[in-house]
Amino acid sequence: MSAPLLRVKDLQVHFPGPKGRLVRAVNGVSFTLKPGETLGLVGESGCGKSTLGRAILRLGDISAGAVDFDGIDVGGGDRDAILRLRLETAMIFQDPYNALNPRLSIGQAIAEVLRVHRKVPPARIAARVAELMQLVGLSPDLANRRPRALSGGQCQRAGIARALAIVPKLIVADECVAALDVSIQAQIINLLIELKARMNLALIFIAHDLGVVRRICDRVAVMYLGRIVEEGATEDVFGAPRHPYTRALMRAIPEIDPDRILPADPLGGEPPSPLDLPTGCAFHPRCADAMPVCRQEYPAQRFVAGCRVACHLYQDQTTHSEQERIHA
Ligand SMILES: Nc1ncnc2c1ncn2[C@@H]1O[C@H](COP(=O)(O)OP(=O)(O)OP(=O)(O)O)[C@@H](O)[C@H]1O
Ligand SMILES: [Mg+2]
């Protein structure tokens, strides 16, 4: 079994909120990711997915907890460690136009990454730019075009080429297809599937679209108000969702059962604010299965049939050594 590429432990990210209060955007997240593995990160808007993704890559500050990348502690602020992280990780963003500098042609934008990270000797840069463009399905003839002269799908491919220019071990893709037309989305998803197989890329795939997550991800983590409430192999989580929040999310996807009538409000109201977290399990005010204990105690993670679930409905089914194996 290969060692984890990424190990995140009890990660917290707080922002200053109104009247001196804290926004607990990420509130104690732990997980591991192996080389080449794809983890889907799902949950309602505002649950902390982007904040978590940025914190892991140290594009945003962390307030507490640990992040180890390839055996190096990158959570502590050591400059060499963060430099190493920059050399081996990349992020792909939602808006393909805004992610690229409008004044640079896409060839220049890709070349810039190669130059800054000294990935190839200067004389090889032009050839490598053409190679990377071909890798993501862009004709090298487009190298002189600026983002405005390209389609959304072409810009997203250019963004992916920029990310691949550093030959990363880990990419965080944050809603990277959400802004694209459905047919272009499918092309970009297929490209990611192909690239991750070819380059043994680990991928954290943040998405609202659970159908896409099911297609592309080996594992899925469901976030609710800054915490992972359920995590496991994609087919286990989709096949037998356990947390009442995951079940409500699954009920909201028409693709899984197109004949099922969607409830008008599958989740029962707005999520509470991370400024004002409920006591106990943060989901209890919206949970049909809530018990008195759910109002009082935050549920520790339990291991149920290979998945982690933070819910009082379940008993831990694993031995300690099995837990260590799951976390290894
Ligand atoms: N720079 C910031 N300052 C203050 N609060 C912030 C900041 N960035 C994010 N937040 C808050 O942190 C919480 C998590 O935000 P985040 O953007 O990570 O959610 P998300 O799951 O990515 O949502 P979406 O699906 O809409 O992209 C939200 O309540 C948000 O308002
Ligand atoms: Mg986001």
Tab-separated table of C-alpha atoms and ligand atoms in Angstrom:
chain	number	residue	atom	x	y	z
A	1	MET	CA	0.000	0.000	0.000
A	2	SER	CA	1.511	3.353	-0.964
A	3	ALA	CA	2.175	6.034	1.653
A	4	PRO	CA	-0.181	9.020	1.628
A	5	LEU	CA	0.817	11.985	-0.508
A	6	LEU	CA	-1.278	14.310	1.608
A	7	ARG	CA	-2.184	14.039	5.254
A	8	VAL	CA	-4.512	16.653	6.734
A	9	LYS	CA	-5.156	16.558	10.457
A	10	ASP	CA	-7.651	18.621	12.492
A	11	LEU	CA	-7.362	21.512	10.063
A	12	GLN	CA	-9.060	24.740	11.068
A	13	VAL	CA	-9.389	27.931	9.040
A	14	HIS	CA	-11.008	30.912	10.720
A	15	PHE	CA	-11.780	34.321	9.301
A	16	PRO	CA	-12.534	37.440	11.280
A	17	GLY	CA	-16.295	37.984	11.238
A	18	PRO	CA	-18.552	40.850	12.276
A	19	LYS	CA	-18.359	42.170	15.875
A	20	GLY	CA	-15.135	40.345	16.623
A	21	ARG	CA	-16.691	36.916	16.049
A	22	LEU	CA	-15.002	34.096	14.167
A	23	VAL	CA	-16.163	32.516	10.917
A	24	ARG	CA	-15.156	28.876	11.321
A	25	ALA	CA	-14.973	28.122	7.604
A	26	VAL	CA	-13.008	24.884	8.144
A	27	ASN	CA	-13.613	23.441	11.560
A	28	GLY	CA	-11.497	20.339	12.191
A	29	VAL	CA	-10.966	18.438	8.945
A	30	SER	CA	-8.839	15.286	8.703
A	31	PHE	CA	-8.212	13.048	5.713
A	32	THR	CA	-5.443	11.461	3.679
A	33	LEU	CA	-4.900	11.200	-0.050
A	34	LYS	CA	-2.671	8.706	-1.838
A	35	PRO	CA	-0.626	9.400	-4.965
A	36	GLY	CA	-2.847	9.145	-8.033
A	37	GLU	CA	-6.046	9.136	-6.006
A	38	THR	CA	-9.028	11.407	-6.718
A	39	LEU	CA	-11.069	12.728	-3.815
A	40	GLY	CA	-14.356	14.511	-4.479
A	41	LEU	CA	-15.255	17.280	-2.063
A	42	VAL	CA	-18.966	18.028	-2.005
A	43	GLY	CA	-21.431	20.002	0.073
A	44	GLU	CA	-23.645	23.057	-0.093
A	45	SER	CA	-22.386	26.507	-0.949
A	46	GLY	CA	-20.470	28.028	1.963
A	47	CYS	CA	-19.565	24.722	3.662
A	48	GLY	CA	-15.855	25.485	3.291
A	49	LYS	CA	-14.741	23.510	0.236
A	50	SER	CA	-12.753	26.291	-1.448
A	51	THR	CA	-11.287	27.453	1.846
A	52	LEU	CA	-10.122	23.896	2.552
A	53	GLY	CA	-8.652	23.488	-0.950
A	54	ARG	CA	-6.774	26.775	-0.727
A	55	ALA	CA	-5.516	26.055	2.782
A	56	ILE	CA	-4.107	22.661	1.762
A	57	LEU	CA	-2.106	24.284	-1.041
A	58	ARG	CA	-1.191	27.113	1.337
A	59	LEU	CA	-2.807	29.653	-0.948
A	60	GLY	CA	-4.708	30.645	2.170
A	61	ASP	CA	-3.723	30.757	5.831
A	62	ILE	CA	-4.477	27.986	8.258
A	63	SER	CA	-5.492	28.688	11.850
A	64	ALA	CA	-4.708	25.308	13.435
A	65	GLY	CA	-3.981	21.708	12.554
A	66	ALA	CA	-1.447	19.967	10.354
A	67	VAL	CA	-0.911	19.518	6.627
A	68	ASP	CA	1.813	17.120	5.469
A	69	PHE	CA	2.596	16.906	1.781
A	70	ASP	CA	4.843	14.080	0.611
A	71	GLY	CA	6.116	13.636	4.156
A	72	ILE	CA	6.903	17.335	4.674
A	73	ASP	CA	5.099	19.534	7.173
A	74	VAL	CA	3.736	22.391	5.048
A	75	GLY	CA	1.240	23.611	7.623
A	76	GLY	CA	3.759	25.270	9.894
A	77	GLY	CA	4.812	28.109	7.601
A	78	ASP	CA	8.357	26.920	6.886
A	79	ARG	CA	9.357	28.747	3.679
A	80	ASP	CA	11.313	25.907	2.106
A	81	ALA	CA	8.448	23.517	2.735
A	82	ILE	CA	5.946	25.902	1.124
A	83	LEU	CA	8.284	26.417	-1.829
A	84	ARG	CA	8.410	22.656	-2.314
A	85	LEU	CA	4.604	22.568	-2.160
A	86	ARG	CA	4.423	25.291	-4.842
A	87	LEU	CA	6.692	23.227	-7.088
A	88	GLU	CA	4.528	20.135	-6.861
A	89	THR	CA	0.932	21.294	-6.580
A	90	ALA	CA	-1.447	23.435	-8.611
A	91	MET	CA	-4.982	24.722	-8.529
A	92	ILE	CA	-7.526	24.909	-11.353
A	93	PHE	CA	-10.237	27.492	-10.868
A	94	GLN	CA	-13.862	27.847	-11.820
A	95	ASP	CA	-13.713	30.869	-14.071
A	96	PRO	CA	-11.365	30.086	-16.945
A	97	TYR	CA	-11.241	33.712	-18.144
A	98	ASN	CA	-10.392	35.282	-14.798
A	99	ALA	CA	-7.795	32.642	-13.985
A	100	LEU	CA	-5.635	33.783	-16.925
A	101	ASN	CA	-3.856	37.116	-17.259
A	102	PRO	CA	-5.789	38.986	-20.007
A	103	ARG	CA	-2.610	40.723	-21.210
A	104	LEU	CA	-0.669	37.512	-21.886
A	105	SER	CA	-1.247	35.144	-24.769
A	106	ILE	CA	-1.922	31.615	-23.551
A	107	GLY	CA	1.497	30.556	-24.838
A	108	GLN	CA	3.079	33.274	-22.696
A	109	ALA	CA	0.925	32.286	-19.718
A	110	ILE	CA	2.135	28.679	-19.912
A	111	ALA	CA	5.739	29.785	-20.580
A	112	GLU	CA	5.607	32.001	-17.495
A	113	VAL	CA	5.019	28.965	-15.262
A	114	LEU	CA	7.873	27.063	-16.908
A	115	ARG	CA	10.197	30.039	-16.431
A	116	VAL	CA	9.253	30.900	-12.845
A	117	HIS	CA	9.591	27.283	-11.724
A	118	ARG	CA	12.657	26.681	-13.939
A	119	LYS	CA	11.074	23.524	-15.264
A	120	VAL	CA	12.998	23.456	-18.560
A	121	PRO	CA	16.021	25.362	-19.906
A	122	PRO	CA	15.030	28.659	-21.627
A	123	ALA	CA	15.812	27.251	-25.069
A	124	ARG	CA	13.277	24.426	-24.522
A	125	ILE	CA	10.390	26.591	-23.327
A	126	ALA	CA	8.658	27.103	-26.703
A	127	ALA	CA	8.740	23.393	-27.495
A	128	ARG	CA	7.446	22.490	-24.050
A	129	VAL	CA	4.596	25.020	-24.381
A	130	ALA	CA	3.560	23.332	-27.637
A	131	GLU	CA	3.793	19.896	-25.969
A	132	LEU	CA	1.623	20.984	-23.057
A	133	MET	CA	-0.956	22.528	-25.369
A	134	GLN	CA	-1.169	19.293	-27.308
A	135	LEU	CA	-1.469	17.325	-24.086
A	136	VAL	CA	-4.643	19.214	-23.159
A	137	GLY	CA	-6.037	19.087	-26.685
A	138	LEU	CA	-5.246	22.659	-27.753
A	139	SER	CA	-3.689	23.324	-31.115
A	140	PRO	CA	-0.281	25.004	-30.634
A	141	ASP	CA	-1.453	27.428	-33.346
A	142	LEU	CA	-3.521	29.100	-30.631
A	143	ALA	CA	-0.425	29.975	-28.555
A	144	ASN	CA	-0.475	33.631	-29.621
A	145	ARG	CA	-4.130	34.179	-28.751
A	146	ARG	CA	-5.160	36.057	-25.658
A	147	PRO	CA	-7.861	34.590	-23.357
A	148	ARG	CA	-10.542	36.927	-24.806
A	149	ALA	CA	-10.031	35.389	-28.237
A	150	LEU	CA	-10.693	31.856	-26.951
A	151	SER	CA	-13.801	29.953	-25.865
A	152	GLY	CA	-14.446	29.063	-22.210
A	153	GLY	CA	-13.467	25.446	-22.860
A	154	GLN	CA	-10.226	26.490	-24.583
A	155	CYS	CA	-9.383	28.799	-21.672
A	156	GLN	CA	-10.016	26.008	-19.183
A	157	ARG	CA	-7.713	23.736	-21.190
A	158	ALA	CA	-5.085	26.506	-21.080
A	159	GLY	CA	-5.586	26.711	-17.302
A	160	ILE	CA	-5.060	22.956	-17.049
A	161	ALA	CA	-1.927	23.210	-19.242
A	162	ARG	CA	-0.582	25.862	-16.856
A	163	ALA	CA	-1.303	23.589	-13.905
A	164	LEU	CA	0.395	20.637	-15.650
A	165	ALA	CA	3.422	22.747	-16.601
A	166	ILE	CA	4.903	22.201	-13.169
A	167	VAL	CA	4.310	18.405	-13.417
A	168	PRO	CA	2.342	18.435	-10.184
A	169	LYS	CA	1.750	15.511	-7.870
A	170	LEU	CA	-1.474	17.098	-6.638
A	171	ILE	CA	-4.061	19.341	-8.281
A	172	VAL	CA	-6.997	20.966	-6.531
A	173	ALA	CA	-9.737	21.587	-9.098
A	174	ASP	CA	-12.302	23.992	-7.656
A	175	GLU	CA	-15.586	23.810	-9.598
A	176	CYS	CA	-13.422	23.696	-12.709
A	177	VAL	CA	-16.257	22.815	-15.084
A	178	ALA	CA	-19.144	24.648	-13.427
A	179	ALA	CA	-18.897	27.685	-15.717
A	180	LEU	CA	-18.773	25.662	-18.953
A	181	ASP	CA	-21.485	24.365	-21.301
A	182	VAL	CA	-22.498	20.770	-20.644
A	183	SER	CA	-20.804	19.323	-23.750
A	184	ILE	CA	-17.582	21.209	-22.968
A	185	GLN	CA	-17.820	20.053	-19.338
A	186	ALA	CA	-17.815	16.448	-20.548
A	187	GLN	CA	-14.719	17.085	-22.658
A	188	ILE	CA	-12.839	18.643	-19.753
A	189	ILE	CA	-13.885	15.811	-17.410
A	190	ASN	CA	-12.654	13.238	-19.934
A	191	LEU	CA	-9.409	15.159	-20.234
A	192	LEU	CA	-8.922	15.086	-16.457
A	193	ILE	CA	-9.680	11.343	-16.323
A	194	GLU	CA	-7.113	10.732	-19.061
A	195	LEU	CA	-4.470	12.990	-17.522
A	196	LYS	CA	-4.748	11.569	-14.047
A	197	ALA	CA	-4.288	8.047	-15.398
A	198	ARG	CA	-1.366	9.096	-17.556
A	199	MET	CA	0.458	11.222	-14.971
A	200	ASN	CA	-0.514	9.497	-11.701
A	201	LEU	CA	-1.936	12.798	-10.512
A	202	ALA	CA	-3.678	13.062	-7.197
A	203	LEU	CA	-6.738	15.249	-7.541
A	204	ILE	CA	-9.037	16.983	-5.101
A	205	PHE	CA	-12.137	17.609	-7.137
A	206	ILE	CA	-14.484	20.201	-5.651
A	207	ALA	CA	-17.912	20.122	-7.253
A	208	HIS	CA	-21.613	20.686	-6.806
A	209	ASP	CA	-22.415	18.178	-9.510
A	210	LEU	CA	-22.563	14.811	-7.767
A	211	GLY	CA	-22.990	12.952	-11.068
A	212	VAL	CA	-19.571	14.189	-12.196
A	213	VAL	CA	-18.044	13.355	-8.818
A	214	ARG	CA	-19.359	9.819	-9.089
A	215	ARG	CA	-17.762	9.442	-12.513
A	216	ILE	CA	-14.352	10.807	-11.754
A	217	CYS	CA	-13.586	10.253	-8.053
A	218	ASP	CA	-12.201	7.223	-6.213
A	219	ARG	CA	-13.380	8.578	-2.888
A	220	VAL	CA	-15.768	11.271	-1.815
A	221	ALA	CA	-15.856	13.503	1.267
A	222	VAL	CA	-19.084	15.258	2.181
A	223	MET	CA	-18.665	18.564	4.016
A	224	TYR	CA	-21.188	20.310	6.181
A	225	LEU	CA	-20.373	23.609	7.890
A	226	GLY	CA	-16.623	23.196	7.893
A	227	ARG	CA	-16.454	19.498	8.759
A	228	ILE	CA	-16.345	16.233	6.853
A	229	VAL	CA	-19.509	14.389	7.905
A	230	GLU	CA	-18.999	11.319	5.705
A	231	GLU	CA	-16.102	9.987	3.689
A	232	GLY	CA	-15.460	6.755	1.838
A	233	ALA	CA	-15.057	5.006	-1.498
A	234	THR	CA	-17.315	6.734	-4.050
A	235	GLU	CA	-19.421	3.655	-4.768
A	236	ASP	CA	-19.905	2.957	-1.050
A	237	VAL	CA	-20.989	6.521	-0.290
A	238	PHE	CA	-23.257	6.804	-3.340
A	239	GLY	CA	-24.517	3.222	-3.043
A	240	ALA	CA	-25.363	3.380	0.662
A	241	PRO	CA	-25.130	6.943	1.970
A	242	ARG	CA	-25.282	6.892	5.752
A	243	HIS	CA	-25.198	10.408	7.102
A	244	PRO	CA	-28.683	11.996	6.910
A	245	TYR	CA	-27.077	15.000	5.191
A	246	THR	CA	-25.458	12.800	2.527
A	247	ARG	CA	-28.779	11.029	2.020
A	248	ALA	CA	-30.524	14.365	1.530
A	249	LEU	CA	-27.862	15.451	-0.976
A	250	MET	CA	-28.214	12.173	-2.890
A	251	ARG	CA	-31.996	12.550	-3.022
A	252	ALA	CA	-31.412	15.853	-4.759
A	253	ILE	CA	-29.579	14.316	-7.746
A	254	PRO	CA	-31.946	13.491	-10.555
A	255	GLU	CA	-29.328	11.502	-12.523
A	256	ILE	CA	-29.269	8.656	-10.042
A	257	ASP	CA	-32.973	8.008	-10.292
A	258	PRO	CA	-34.527	10.138	-13.000
A	259	ASP	CA	-38.053	8.883	-12.216
A	260	ARG	CA	-37.990	9.868	-8.591
A	261	ILE	CA	-39.887	13.048	-7.789
A	262	LEU	CA	-37.593	15.539	-6.118
A	263	PRO	CA	-38.781	16.909	-2.805
A	264	ALA	CA	-39.374	20.662	-3.044
A	265	ASP	CA	-36.774	21.346	-0.379
A	266	PRO	CA	-34.659	18.237	0.056
A	267	LEU	CA	-32.551	19.673	2.833
A	268	GLY	CA	-35.184	21.574	4.774
A	269	GLY	CA	-34.105	25.184	4.907
A	270	GLU	CA	-30.903	27.139	4.710
A	271	PRO	CA	-27.725	25.886	6.370
A	272	PRO	CA	-26.952	27.789	9.562
A	273	SER	CA	-24.125	30.287	9.405
A	274	PRO	CA	-20.560	29.263	10.290
A	275	LEU	CA	-20.657	32.374	12.520
A	276	ASP	CA	-23.325	30.836	14.658
A	277	LEU	CA	-22.782	27.093	14.714
A	278	PRO	CA	-25.468	25.041	16.451
A	279	THR	CA	-24.403	23.064	19.519
A	280	GLY	CA	-23.780	19.343	19.120
A	281	CYS	CA	-24.028	18.124	15.541
A	282	ALA	CA	-24.274	21.196	13.303
A	283	PHE	CA	-26.787	19.371	11.085
A	284	HIS	CA	-29.295	18.614	13.871
A	285	PRO	CA	-31.659	21.581	13.205
A	286	ARG	CA	-32.313	20.220	9.687
A	287	CYS	CA	-32.090	16.504	10.440
A	288	ALA	CA	-35.230	14.346	10.389
A	289	ASP	CA	-33.448	11.707	12.496
A	290	ALA	CA	-32.145	14.052	15.211
A	291	MET	CA	-32.106	12.635	18.750
A	292	PRO	CA	-31.565	14.527	22.038
A	293	VAL	CA	-27.853	13.606	22.026
A	294	CYS	CA	-27.435	15.326	18.634
A	295	ARG	CA	-28.211	18.707	20.216
A	296	GLN	CA	-25.596	18.223	22.912
A	297	GLU	CA	-22.605	16.330	21.598
A	298	TYR	CA	-20.705	16.617	18.356
A	299	PRO	CA	-20.582	13.053	16.990
A	300	ALA	CA	-17.092	11.603	16.772
A	301	GLN	CA	-16.270	9.876	13.498
A	302	ARG	CA	-17.340	6.259	13.381
A	303	PHE	CA	-16.105	3.663	10.938
A	304	VAL	CA	-19.011	1.886	9.278
A	305	ALA	CA	-18.313	-0.619	6.491
A	306	GLY	CA	-15.112	1.123	5.428
A	307	CYS	CA	-16.592	4.656	5.480
A	308	ARG	CA	-16.163	7.387	8.098
A	309	VAL	CA	-19.433	8.852	9.324
A	310	ALA	CA	-19.859	11.568	11.943
A	311	CYS	CA	-23.379	10.749	13.117
A	312	HIS	CA	-24.892	9.505	16.382
A	313	LEU	CA	-27.114	7.058	14.483
A	314	TYR	CA	-24.174	4.712	13.993
A	315	GLN	CA	-21.938	2.580	16.163
A	316	ASP	CA	-18.266	2.162	15.356
A	317	GLN	CA	-17.858	-1.190	13.588
A	318	THR	CA	-14.099	-1.400	13.296
A	319	THR	CA	-11.252	-2.375	15.535
A	320	HIS	CA	-8.514	0.109	16.306
A	321	SER	CA	-6.089	-1.602	13.905
A	322	GLU	CA	-8.605	-1.357	11.074
A	323	GLN	CA	-8.958	2.374	11.751
A	324	GLU	CA	-5.220	2.752	11.511
A	325	ARG	CA	-5.256	0.893	8.213
A	326	ILE	CA	-7.989	3.182	6.842
A	327	HIS	CA	-5.988	6.213	7.943
A	328	ALA	CA	-2.647	4.878	6.661
B	1	LIG	N1	-11.840	35.765	3.071
B	1	LIG	C1	-12.926	35.478	3.808
B	1	LIG	N2	-13.302	36.277	4.841
B	1	LIG	C2	-14.388	35.978	5.600
B	1	LIG	N3	-15.161	34.893	5.406
B	1	LIG	C3	-14.828	34.067	4.388
B	1	LIG	C4	-13.704	34.317	3.541
B	1	LIG	N4	-13.635	33.316	2.607
B	1	LIG	C5	-14.659	32.482	2.874
B	1	LIG	N5	-15.380	32.937	3.930
B	1	LIG	C6	-16.554	32.278	4.537
B	1	LIG	O1	-16.175	30.959	4.839
B	1	LIG	C7	-17.253	30.052	4.579
B	1	LIG	C8	-16.785	28.991	3.596
B	1	LIG	O2	-16.591	29.586	2.314
B	1	LIG	P1	-16.063	28.784	1.036
B	1	LIG	O3	-15.905	29.757	-0.053
B	1	LIG	O4	-14.885	27.985	1.439
B	1	LIG	O5	-17.290	27.796	0.757
B	1	LIG	P2	-17.519	26.832	-0.490
B	1	LIG	O6	-17.942	25.508	0.087
B	1	LIG	O7	-16.354	26.847	-1.392
B	1	LIG	O8	-18.796	27.500	-1.190
B	1	LIG	P3	-19.185	27.524	-2.768
B	1	LIG	O9	-19.764	26.160	-3.047
B	1	LIG	O10	-20.233	28.599	-2.837
B	1	LIG	O11	-17.961	27.828	-3.555
B	1	LIG	C9	-18.401	30.907	4.077
B	1	LIG	O12	-19.245	31.209	5.174
B	1	LIG	C10	-17.725	32.151	3.570
B	1	LIG	O13	-18.584	33.269	3.666
B	2	MG	MG	-16.107	27.433	-3.389
